[in-house]
Coordinates of C-alpha atoms in Angstrom, one line a residue:
M9 CA -21.6 29.9 10.2
K10 CA -24.1 27.3 11.4
K11 CA -24.4 24.2 9.3
F12 CA -28.2 24.0 10.0
L13 CA -31.0 26.4 10.6
T14 CA -34.2 25.7 12.3
I15 CA -36.9 28.3 12.9
A16 CA -39.7 27.7 15.4
L17 CA -41.9 30.6 16.3
S18 CA -45.1 31.2 18.2
V19 CA -47.2 34.3 18.6
A20 CA -47.5 34.7 22.3
M21 CA -50.7 36.6 22.3
T22 CA -52.7 34.3 20.0
G23 CA -51.0 31.0 20.5
Q24 CA -50.5 30.6 16.7
M25 CA -47.5 28.5 15.7
L26 CA -45.4 28.1 12.6
V27 CA -44.1 24.6 11.8
S28 CA -40.3 24.3 12.0
C29 CA -38.3 24.2 8.8
A30 CA -34.7 23.1 8.3
G31 CA -32.0 22.9 5.7
S32 CA -28.5 21.5 5.8
S33 CA -25.1 21.3 4.2
A34 CA -23.3 18.1 3.5
Q35 CA -20.3 19.2 5.6
L36 CA -20.3 18.4 9.3
P37 CA -17.9 19.4 12.0
V38 CA -15.6 16.8 13.5
I39 CA -17.5 14.7 16.0
E40 CA -15.0 13.5 18.6
K41 CA -15.3 10.3 20.5
G42 CA -17.5 10.5 23.6
V43 CA -18.8 14.0 22.6
A44 CA -22.2 15.2 21.5
L45 CA -22.8 18.4 19.6
F46 CA -26.1 20.2 19.9
D47 CA -26.8 22.5 17.0
N48 CA -29.8 24.2 18.4
F49 CA -32.7 23.9 20.8
S50 CA -36.3 25.2 20.5
Y51 CA -39.0 25.5 23.1
V52 CA -42.6 26.4 22.0
G53 CA -45.4 26.8 24.6
N54 CA -48.9 26.0 23.5
D55 CA -51.2 25.9 26.5
A56 CA -54.9 25.6 25.7
F57 CA -55.9 28.3 28.2
Y58 CA -53.8 31.0 26.4
R59 CA -55.0 29.8 23.0
N60 CA -58.6 29.9 24.1
N61 CA -58.5 33.1 26.1
P62 CA -56.7 35.9 24.2
L63 CA -55.9 39.0 26.2
P64 CA -58.7 41.6 25.9
S65 CA -56.7 44.8 26.0
E66 CA -53.2 46.2 25.8
D67 CA -53.1 46.8 29.5
S68 CA -54.0 43.2 30.4
F69 CA -51.6 40.3 31.1
Y70 CA -51.5 36.7 32.0
T71 CA -50.6 35.5 35.5
P72 CA -48.5 33.5 36.4
I73 CA -46.1 36.3 35.2
L74 CA -43.3 33.8 35.6
P75 CA -44.5 30.3 34.6
G76 CA -42.6 27.2 35.6
W77 CA -40.8 26.7 38.9
Y78 CA -40.2 30.3 39.8
S79 CA -41.1 29.6 43.4
D80 CA -40.9 31.7 46.6
P81 CA -40.9 35.1 44.9
S82 CA -39.7 38.2 46.6
I83 CA -39.9 41.8 45.3
C84 CA -38.5 45.2 46.1
T85 CA -38.4 48.7 44.7
N86 CA -35.9 51.5 45.0
G87 CA -38.7 54.1 45.1
E88 CA -37.6 55.5 41.7
G89 CA -39.7 53.2 39.5
D90 CA -37.4 50.2 39.4
Y91 CA -38.7 46.8 40.6
F92 CA -36.6 43.7 41.2
L93 CA -37.9 40.2 41.8
V94 CA -36.0 37.0 42.8
T95 CA -37.0 33.3 43.2
S96 CA -35.6 30.1 44.6
T97 CA -33.3 27.8 42.6
F98 CA -32.4 25.0 45.1
V99 CA -29.3 23.1 43.7
Y100 CA -29.4 24.6 40.2
F101 CA -26.5 26.8 39.0
P102 CA -26.5 29.8 38.6
G103 CA -28.6 30.6 41.6
V104 CA -31.5 33.0 42.2
P105 CA -32.6 34.7 38.9
I106 CA -33.2 38.4 39.2
F107 CA -35.8 40.1 37.1
H108 CA -36.3 43.8 36.5
S109 CA -39.4 45.8 35.6
R110 CA -40.4 49.4 35.4
D111 CA -44.2 48.8 35.5
L112 CA -44.7 45.4 37.3
V113 CA -46.1 43.8 34.1
N114 CA -43.2 43.6 31.7
W115 CA -40.4 41.7 33.3
K116 CA -36.9 40.9 32.0
Q117 CA -34.3 38.6 33.6
V118 CA -31.2 40.7 34.0
G119 CA -28.9 38.0 35.6
Y120 CA -28.4 35.9 38.6
V121 CA -27.7 37.0 42.2
L122 CA -25.6 33.9 42.8
S123 CA -23.5 33.6 39.7
R124 CA -20.2 32.3 41.1
P125 CA -19.3 29.0 42.8
S126 CA -18.0 30.9 45.8
Q127 CA -21.6 32.0 46.4
L128 CA -23.0 28.5 46.2
V129 CA -21.0 26.3 48.6
N130 CA -21.6 22.7 49.7
M131 CA -24.1 22.0 46.9
Q132 CA -22.6 18.6 46.0
R133 CA -24.5 15.7 47.6
Q134 CA -27.6 17.8 48.2
H135 CA -30.9 16.6 46.9
V136 CA -32.3 18.6 44.0
S137 CA -34.8 20.2 46.4
G138 CA -32.1 21.2 48.8
G139 CA -29.8 24.2 48.2
I140 CA -31.1 27.7 48.0
F141 CA -34.5 28.3 49.8
A142 CA -36.7 31.4 49.6
P143 CA -34.5 34.3 48.7
A144 CA -35.7 37.7 49.9
I145 CA -34.6 40.9 48.2
S146 CA -34.7 44.3 49.9
Y147 CA -33.5 47.8 49.2
N148 CA -31.8 49.9 52.0
P149 CA -32.3 53.6 51.1
H150 CA -29.8 54.7 53.8
N151 CA -26.8 53.3 51.9
K152 CA -28.5 52.8 48.5
T153 CA -27.7 49.1 48.6
Y154 CA -29.7 46.0 47.6
Y155 CA -29.6 42.9 49.9
M156 CA -30.6 39.3 49.1
V157 CA -30.8 37.0 52.1
T158 CA -31.5 33.3 51.9
T159 CA -31.0 29.8 53.2
N160 CA -28.5 27.4 51.8
V161 CA -29.6 24.1 53.3
G162 CA -26.1 22.8 53.2
A163 CA -24.4 25.8 54.7
G164 CA -26.8 28.0 56.7
N165 CA -28.4 31.5 56.3
F166 CA -26.4 34.2 54.5
Y167 CA -26.8 37.4 52.5
V168 CA -25.2 39.1 49.6
K169 CA -25.4 42.8 48.6
T170 CA -24.7 45.2 45.8
Q171 CA -25.3 48.8 44.7
D172 CA -25.8 47.5 41.1
P173 CA -28.4 44.8 40.9
F174 CA -27.7 44.5 37.1
G175 CA -24.2 43.5 37.9
E176 CA -22.3 41.3 40.4
W177 CA -23.2 40.7 44.0
S178 CA -20.9 40.2 46.9
D179 CA -19.6 36.9 48.3
P180 CA -21.8 35.4 51.1
I181 CA -21.9 37.0 54.5
M182 CA -22.9 34.2 56.8
L183 CA -25.5 34.6 59.6
P184 CA -24.6 31.8 62.0
E185 CA -26.8 33.2 64.8
V186 CA -29.9 33.2 62.6
G187 CA -31.3 29.7 62.6
G188 CA -34.2 28.1 60.7
I189 CA -35.0 29.2 57.2
D190 CA -36.5 32.0 55.2
P191 CA -34.8 35.1 56.6
S192 CA -35.7 38.5 55.2
F193 CA -34.5 42.1 55.9
F194 CA -36.6 45.1 57.0
F195 CA -35.0 48.5 56.8
D196 CA -36.9 51.1 58.8
E197 CA -37.2 54.8 58.2
D198 CA -35.2 55.6 61.3
G199 CA -32.1 53.9 60.0
K200 CA -32.5 50.7 62.0
A201 CA -32.8 47.3 60.4
Y202 CA -34.0 43.9 61.3
I203 CA -33.9 40.3 60.2
V204 CA -37.0 38.1 60.6
N205 CA -37.0 34.4 59.9
N206 CA -38.7 31.0 60.5
D207 CA -37.2 29.1 63.4
E208 CA -37.7 26.2 65.8
A209 CA -40.4 26.0 68.5
P210 CA -39.6 27.7 71.8
N211 CA -36.8 25.9 73.7
F212 CA -36.7 23.5 70.7
K213 CA -39.8 21.7 72.2
A214 CA -42.3 21.3 69.3
E215 CA -45.8 20.4 70.5
Y216 CA -46.6 18.9 67.1
D217 CA -45.1 18.4 63.6
G218 CA -44.9 21.7 61.9
H219 CA -44.8 23.8 65.1
R220 CA -42.5 26.7 64.2
T221 CA -41.9 30.3 65.3
I222 CA -41.2 33.6 63.6
R223 CA -38.3 35.5 65.2
I224 CA -36.7 38.9 64.9
Q225 CA -33.3 40.4 65.6
E226 CA -31.8 43.8 65.0
F227 CA -29.3 44.1 62.2
D228 CA -26.4 46.6 62.1
W229 CA -26.1 47.3 58.3
K230 CA -23.1 49.6 58.8
N231 CA -21.0 46.7 60.2
D232 CA -22.8 43.7 58.6
K233 CA -23.8 42.0 61.8
T234 CA -26.7 41.2 64.0
V235 CA -27.0 42.9 67.4
G236 CA -29.1 42.5 70.5
P237 CA -31.3 39.6 71.5
R238 CA -33.4 37.4 69.3
K239 CA -37.2 37.6 70.0
I240 CA -40.1 35.4 69.2
L241 CA -42.8 37.4 67.3
V242 CA -45.2 34.5 66.5
N243 CA -45.5 31.1 68.1
K244 CA -47.3 28.4 66.1
G245 CA -49.2 30.8 63.8
S246 CA -52.1 33.2 63.4
N247 CA -54.5 31.1 65.5
P248 CA -52.4 29.1 67.9
A249 CA -55.5 27.2 69.3
E250 CA -55.8 25.4 66.0
N251 CA -52.1 24.2 66.0
P252 CA -51.3 25.8 62.6
V253 CA -48.3 24.4 60.8
W254 CA -45.2 25.8 59.1
I255 CA -45.4 29.5 59.6
E256 CA -42.6 30.8 57.4
G257 CA -41.6 33.2 54.7
P258 CA -41.9 36.3 56.9
H259 CA -41.7 39.9 55.7
V260 CA -42.1 43.1 57.7
Y261 CA -43.4 46.4 56.3
K262 CA -44.1 49.8 57.7
I263 CA -47.3 51.3 56.2
N264 CA -49.0 54.4 57.4
G265 CA -47.1 54.3 60.7
K266 CA -48.0 50.7 61.5
Y267 CA -45.8 47.6 61.3
Y268 CA -47.1 44.6 59.4
L269 CA -45.7 41.1 59.6
M270 CA -46.8 38.8 56.8
D271 CA -46.2 35.1 56.7
A272 CA -47.0 31.9 54.8
E273 CA -48.8 29.3 56.8
G274 CA -50.1 25.8 56.3
G275 CA -47.2 24.2 54.3
T276 CA -46.5 24.5 50.6
S277 CA -49.1 22.1 49.4
T278 CA -52.9 22.6 48.9
W279 CA -53.4 24.0 52.5
H280 CA -51.0 26.9 51.8
S281 CA -52.0 30.4 52.8
E282 CA -50.8 33.9 53.7
V283 CA -51.6 35.6 57.0
I284 CA -51.0 39.1 58.4
F285 CA -50.2 40.6 61.8
R286 CA -49.9 44.2 62.9
A287 CA -48.0 46.1 65.6
D288 CA -46.9 49.6 66.7
S289 CA -43.3 48.6 66.8
P290 CA -41.1 46.4 64.6
M291 CA -40.4 44.2 67.7
G292 CA -44.1 43.7 68.4
P293 CA -46.3 42.6 70.0
Y294 CA -48.0 41.6 66.8
K295 CA -51.7 40.9 66.7
P296 CA -53.2 38.7 63.9
Y297 CA -55.9 40.0 61.5
K298 CA -59.2 38.6 62.6
N299 CA -60.1 37.5 59.1
N300 CA -56.9 35.6 58.2
P301 CA -55.8 34.3 55.8
I302 CA -55.5 37.2 53.4
L303 CA -54.7 34.7 50.5
T304 CA -55.6 31.1 50.0
Q305 CA -57.4 28.8 47.6
R306 CA -57.5 25.7 49.9
H307 CA -61.3 25.8 50.6
L308 CA -62.4 26.1 47.0
N309 CA -64.2 23.4 44.9
P310 CA -61.4 21.2 43.6
N311 CA -63.4 20.5 40.4
R312 CA -63.5 24.1 39.4
D313 CA -62.2 25.1 35.9
N314 CA -58.6 26.0 35.6
P315 CA -57.8 25.4 39.3
I316 CA -55.0 27.3 40.9
T317 CA -53.8 25.8 44.1
C318 CA -51.1 26.1 46.8
A319 CA -51.3 29.9 46.8
G320 CA -49.1 31.5 49.5
H321 CA -45.6 32.7 50.2
A322 CA -46.3 36.3 49.2
D323 CA -44.5 39.6 49.2
L324 CA -45.9 43.1 48.9
V325 CA -44.8 46.1 46.9
Q326 CA -46.2 49.6 46.5
A327 CA -45.9 51.0 43.0
K328 CA -44.6 54.5 42.3
E329 CA -48.2 55.4 41.4
G330 CA -49.4 54.4 44.9
D331 CA -51.2 51.2 44.2
W332 CA -50.2 48.0 46.0
W333 CA -49.4 44.6 44.5
A334 CA -48.5 41.1 45.7
V335 CA -46.3 38.4 44.2
F336 CA -46.8 34.9 45.5
L337 CA -46.4 31.3 44.5
A338 CA -49.2 28.9 43.3
C339 CA -49.6 25.8 41.2
R340 CA -51.7 25.0 38.1
P341 CA -52.6 21.3 38.3
I342 CA -54.1 19.6 35.2
N343 CA -57.7 18.8 36.1
N344 CA -56.7 19.3 39.7
R345 CA -54.6 16.1 39.5
F346 CA -51.0 16.9 39.0
E347 CA -48.6 19.4 37.4
N348 CA -45.0 19.2 36.2
L349 CA -44.3 22.9 36.3
G350 CA -43.7 23.4 39.9
R351 CA -44.7 26.5 42.0
E352 CA -45.0 29.5 39.8
T353 CA -44.9 33.3 40.4
F354 CA -48.3 35.1 40.3
L355 CA -49.1 38.8 40.5
L356 CA -52.3 40.3 41.9
P357 CA -53.5 43.7 43.1
V358 CA -53.8 44.3 46.8
T359 CA -56.9 45.9 48.3
W360 CA -57.2 47.4 51.8
T361 CA -59.9 47.0 54.4
E362 CA -61.4 50.0 56.2
D363 CA -59.4 49.2 59.3
G364 CA -56.1 49.0 57.3
Y365 CA -55.3 45.4 56.4
P366 CA -54.1 44.2 53.0
L367 CA -56.1 41.6 51.1
I368 CA -55.1 39.5 48.1
T369 CA -58.0 37.2 48.0
Q370 CA -61.0 36.8 50.4
G371 CA -63.8 34.4 50.7
D372 CA -64.4 32.4 47.6
E373 CA -62.4 34.6 45.3
V374 CA -60.3 32.6 42.8
V375 CA -56.9 33.6 41.6
P376 CA -57.6 34.7 38.1
M377 CA -55.2 34.0 35.2
I378 CA -55.9 37.3 33.4
Q379 CA -55.3 40.6 35.1
K380 CA -54.8 44.2 34.0
R381 CA -52.9 47.3 35.2
E382 CA -54.4 50.4 33.8
G383 CA -52.0 52.7 32.1
V384 CA -49.4 50.0 31.5
K385 CA -49.0 48.7 28.0
R386 CA -48.0 45.1 27.5
E387 CA -44.8 44.8 25.4
E388 CA -44.1 42.3 22.7
Q389 CA -41.5 40.3 24.6
V390 CA -43.2 39.0 27.7
T391 CA -42.5 36.3 30.3
F392 CA -46.1 34.9 30.3
G393 CA -48.6 33.3 28.0
N394 CA -47.6 31.1 25.1
F395 CA -44.1 32.1 24.0
S396 CA -41.2 30.5 22.2
D397 CA -37.5 30.4 22.8
F398 CA -35.0 29.4 20.1
E399 CA -31.3 28.8 21.0
E400 CA -28.6 28.5 18.3
F401 CA -25.7 28.3 20.8
N402 CA -23.8 31.0 18.9
D403 CA -22.7 32.9 22.0
S404 CA -19.7 32.0 24.2
I405 CA -21.8 31.8 27.3
L406 CA -25.2 30.2 28.0
G407 CA -28.3 32.2 27.8
L408 CA -30.0 33.1 31.1
Q409 CA -32.7 30.3 30.6
W410 CA -30.1 27.5 31.1
H411 CA -29.1 25.7 34.2
T412 CA -26.7 23.0 35.3
L413 CA -26.8 21.1 38.6
R414 CA -24.8 22.1 41.6
A415 CA -21.9 23.6 39.8
P416 CA -21.0 25.5 36.5
A417 CA -20.1 22.2 34.7
T418 CA -17.8 24.1 32.4
D419 CA -15.5 21.0 32.4
L420 CA -18.4 19.1 30.8
Y421 CA -19.8 21.5 28.3
S422 CA -18.4 24.1 25.9
L423 CA -19.7 26.7 23.6
T424 CA -16.4 27.5 22.0
A425 CA -14.8 24.0 21.4
T426 CA -17.0 23.8 18.2
P427 CA -18.3 27.3 17.6
G428 CA -22.1 27.4 17.0
Y429 CA -22.7 24.2 18.9
L430 CA -23.2 23.2 22.5
T431 CA -20.5 20.5 23.1
L432 CA -21.3 18.0 25.8
K433 CA -18.9 15.3 27.0
C434 CA -20.4 11.9 27.9
A435 CA -19.6 12.3 31.6
D436 CA -18.9 9.5 34.1
V437 CA -21.8 11.0 36.1
A438 CA -25.5 10.2 35.9
A439 CA -28.4 12.5 36.5
S440 CA -29.4 10.0 39.2
E441 CA -26.4 11.0 41.3
R442 CA -26.1 13.9 43.7
A443 CA -23.3 15.4 41.7
T444 CA -22.9 17.4 38.5
P445 CA -23.8 15.6 35.3
A446 CA -23.3 16.8 31.7
M447 CA -26.8 18.3 31.6
V448 CA -27.8 21.7 30.4
A449 CA -31.5 22.3 30.9
R450 CA -34.3 24.9 31.0
R451 CA -37.6 24.9 32.8
M452 CA -40.8 23.4 31.5
Q453 CA -43.1 26.4 31.5
H454 CA -46.3 25.1 29.9
H455 CA -48.4 22.0 30.2
E456 CA -48.5 21.8 26.4
F457 CA -45.2 22.5 24.6
E458 CA -42.7 21.2 22.1
A459 CA -39.0 20.9 22.8
Q460 CA -36.7 20.1 19.9
T461 CA -33.0 19.8 19.3
R462 CA -30.6 18.7 16.5
M463 CA -27.7 16.6 17.8
L464 CA -24.5 15.4 16.1
F465 CA -23.2 12.2 17.8
N466 CA -21.4 9.1 16.9
P467 CA -21.6 6.6 19.8
E468 CA -18.8 4.0 19.7
T469 CA -19.7 2.0 22.8
E470 CA -22.8 0.9 24.6
A471 CA -21.9 3.1 27.5
E472 CA -22.1 6.3 25.4
K473 CA -25.5 7.9 25.3
A474 CA -26.7 11.5 24.5
G475 CA -30.0 13.2 23.8
L476 CA -32.7 15.0 25.7
I477 CA -33.5 14.5 29.4
L478 CA -36.8 15.4 31.1
F479 CA -35.7 15.7 34.7
K480 CA -37.7 16.2 37.9
D481 CA -35.2 14.8 40.4
E482 CA -32.5 12.2 40.9
Q483 CA -35.2 9.5 41.2
H484 CA -37.5 10.6 38.4
H485 CA -36.5 11.4 34.8
Y486 CA -36.9 10.3 31.2
F487 CA -33.9 10.1 28.9
F488 CA -34.5 10.3 25.1
A489 CA -31.2 8.7 24.2
F490 CA -29.2 8.0 21.0
G491 CA -26.7 5.2 21.7
K492 CA -25.7 1.6 20.8
K493 CA -26.7 -1.9 21.5
G494 CA -24.1 -4.3 20.4
E495 CA -23.1 -3.2 16.9
E496 CA -26.4 -1.4 16.2
K497 CA -27.2 2.3 16.8
T498 CA -30.5 2.9 18.6
I499 CA -32.8 5.6 19.7
S500 CA -34.5 4.8 23.0
L501 CA -36.7 6.2 25.7
I502 CA -35.4 5.2 29.2
Q503 CA -37.2 5.8 32.4
Y504 CA -35.2 6.2 35.6
A505 CA -37.3 5.5 38.6
G506 CA -35.0 5.3 41.6
R507 CA -35.5 2.1 43.6
E508 CA -37.9 0.8 41.0
G509 CA -34.9 0.7 38.6
I510 CA -34.3 1.6 35.0
K511 CA -36.8 0.7 32.3
E512 CA -36.6 1.0 28.6
I513 CA -40.0 2.1 27.4
A514 CA -39.3 2.0 23.7
S515 CA -36.4 1.5 21.3
Q516 CA -35.7 1.5 17.6
V517 CA -32.7 0.5 15.6
L518 CA -31.2 3.3 13.4
P519 CA -29.1 3.1 10.3
N520 CA -25.5 2.4 11.3
N521 CA -24.3 5.6 9.5
T522 CA -26.5 7.8 11.6
K523 CA -24.5 10.8 13.0
V524 CA -27.1 13.6 12.9
I525 CA -30.5 13.2 14.5
D526 CA -33.3 15.6 15.4
L527 CA -35.2 14.9 18.6
K528 CA -38.6 16.2 19.6
V529 CA -40.7 16.0 22.8
I530 CA -44.4 16.9 22.5
S531 CA -46.2 17.5 25.8
L532 CA -49.9 17.2 25.8
G533 CA -50.1 17.9 29.5
E534 CA -50.9 14.4 30.8
T535 CA -48.7 12.6 28.3
Y536 CA -45.6 13.0 26.3
T537 CA -44.8 11.9 22.7
F538 CA -41.2 11.3 21.6
C539 CA -40.3 11.7 17.9
Y540 CA -37.0 11.7 15.9
S541 CA -36.0 12.7 12.4
L542 CA -33.0 11.5 10.3
N543 CA -33.6 14.0 7.4
D544 CA -33.2 17.4 9.0
G545 CA -36.8 17.5 10.3
K546 CA -38.5 17.0 7.0
E547 CA -40.1 13.8 8.2
W548 CA -40.6 12.6 11.8
T549 CA -40.9 9.1 13.2
E550 CA -42.8 8.6 16.4
L551 CA -40.8 6.4 18.8
C552 CA -43.6 6.3 21.4
N553 CA -46.6 8.2 22.7
G554 CA -48.9 8.3 25.7
V555 CA -45.9 8.4 28.0
D556 CA -47.0 9.2 31.6
A557 CA -46.3 12.8 32.5
E558 CA -47.4 12.3 36.1
F559 CA -44.2 10.3 36.7
L560 CA -42.4 13.7 36.7
S561 CA -45.0 15.5 38.8
T562 CA -44.7 16.9 42.3
A563 CA -47.8 14.8 43.2
R564 CA -45.7 11.7 42.4
C565 CA -42.2 12.8 43.4
G566 CA -42.6 15.4 46.1
G567 CA -40.0 18.1 46.3
F568 CA -40.0 21.8 45.6
T569 CA -38.9 22.1 42.0
G570 CA -40.6 21.7 38.7
T571 CA -39.4 19.7 35.7
V572 CA -36.6 20.7 33.3
V573 CA -35.8 19.6 29.8
G574 CA -32.5 19.9 27.9
P575 CA -29.4 18.2 26.4
Y576 CA -27.7 15.4 28.4
A577 CA -24.8 13.0 27.8
T578 CA -23.4 10.2 29.9
I579 CA -21.5 6.9 30.0
K580 CA -23.6 5.7 32.9

């Protein structure tokens, strides 16, 4: 039985929230030296857009369909009404979440493609934005097998495969002859297959920074190997005379007898876009669409309401009903200044020109945050809008929303040592190191949210600290920490800023008998407020407010991930 119960609910469709309530028993589990016990964790999204713009009908939905750093989306279908979607995870473990849907609107995460350490090699010492880049998922109808191919920055390009996407995937099959990044498979109707990818400039002689190529090679899926020569399909980009940069994320499709090559172009920041080419053969030659790009927001007024930026890195899918849709990444900056959520997964319908080219946006069309798919009813449990998540740590394994860094970290946390609690050891590893700290975290998925936990901890030395971490990367994180200074117990907010050093933003002395504390982070978008309670959440004390959220943003930090929040313990 749990010793405490906290309930925090939100109604996703209306944004209404109920205030948390708590009760407790006098008996506590044994708190061992150097160990923190987390009784629960709640996350409640409360974004103003969703509060102020309720969905108009049962067949409407919010996009992004996967808010938070679900970047580089790729999608496939088996042609029988099942759709699968994967996204990047960089150095987080497990790797590459896989979502399933029967209607493209209601998605459920069903696991991870890379769920074992043997599939995620050489992750230690990689920066948080290293690791797994741009997974691409495909279905081969000739052997009824699903393939996921990707780049591990620390090991090279590889793929895994399965006939059961709800279960385990194979160990990596390396592709040493496929250079660059962002590989993807194309399985043709005639039984042949191909790999396309981003690669170096011709003869490795770049004419400018960002000069890249798209290359293709035939793939023998019966023997798991590439065959034949590698060929350059695109040099520079869709309009070589303008020296376009970073053509990447390629996908090949066969539609109505024609072959289409679709790529991201312009880099992953505000100049991001998606371009399309067409050919009569999978090996080309490919000619660019005269009105490229087919998706971008780079030219729009930056002062527009609810701006969506960085749109690109798309993938197409045809629904069983015949209509076409695109998933792609984009960002939602606050007042067009910054965001902490990273690159998110959006879903929009695809239209077709009279001469047979797909369009996602054209001209001054903005990416809307409300969409509809006629005939599809939105379910109660959704991945979008304002939603809540409450974790009691009652299971023997972590829920799918949780990540560790670079490795499983099962030597640092346990869900069975004290049943009903997440046990974290105060590890001799800090989140600022390129290693595996005692950190279990989930994505921030809203600008405005509350994250709350109850922790049992009895620090005995100044080195021992435990609490909540807000983590962007090794050089940028906040630690809401319960610890000791001298003989006094304290609650502090500590900023870790890389070369700028460590700064204590606020601190408060606690009663020396404190062993149970509730911690709460309230995000208002541009600032954070940090509160604690010593009486089971009945009363809250504000430690500090107005804490700069931009410090954790991509605008400040760079990188490819968003920010995560969760339990953390250390002696460093």
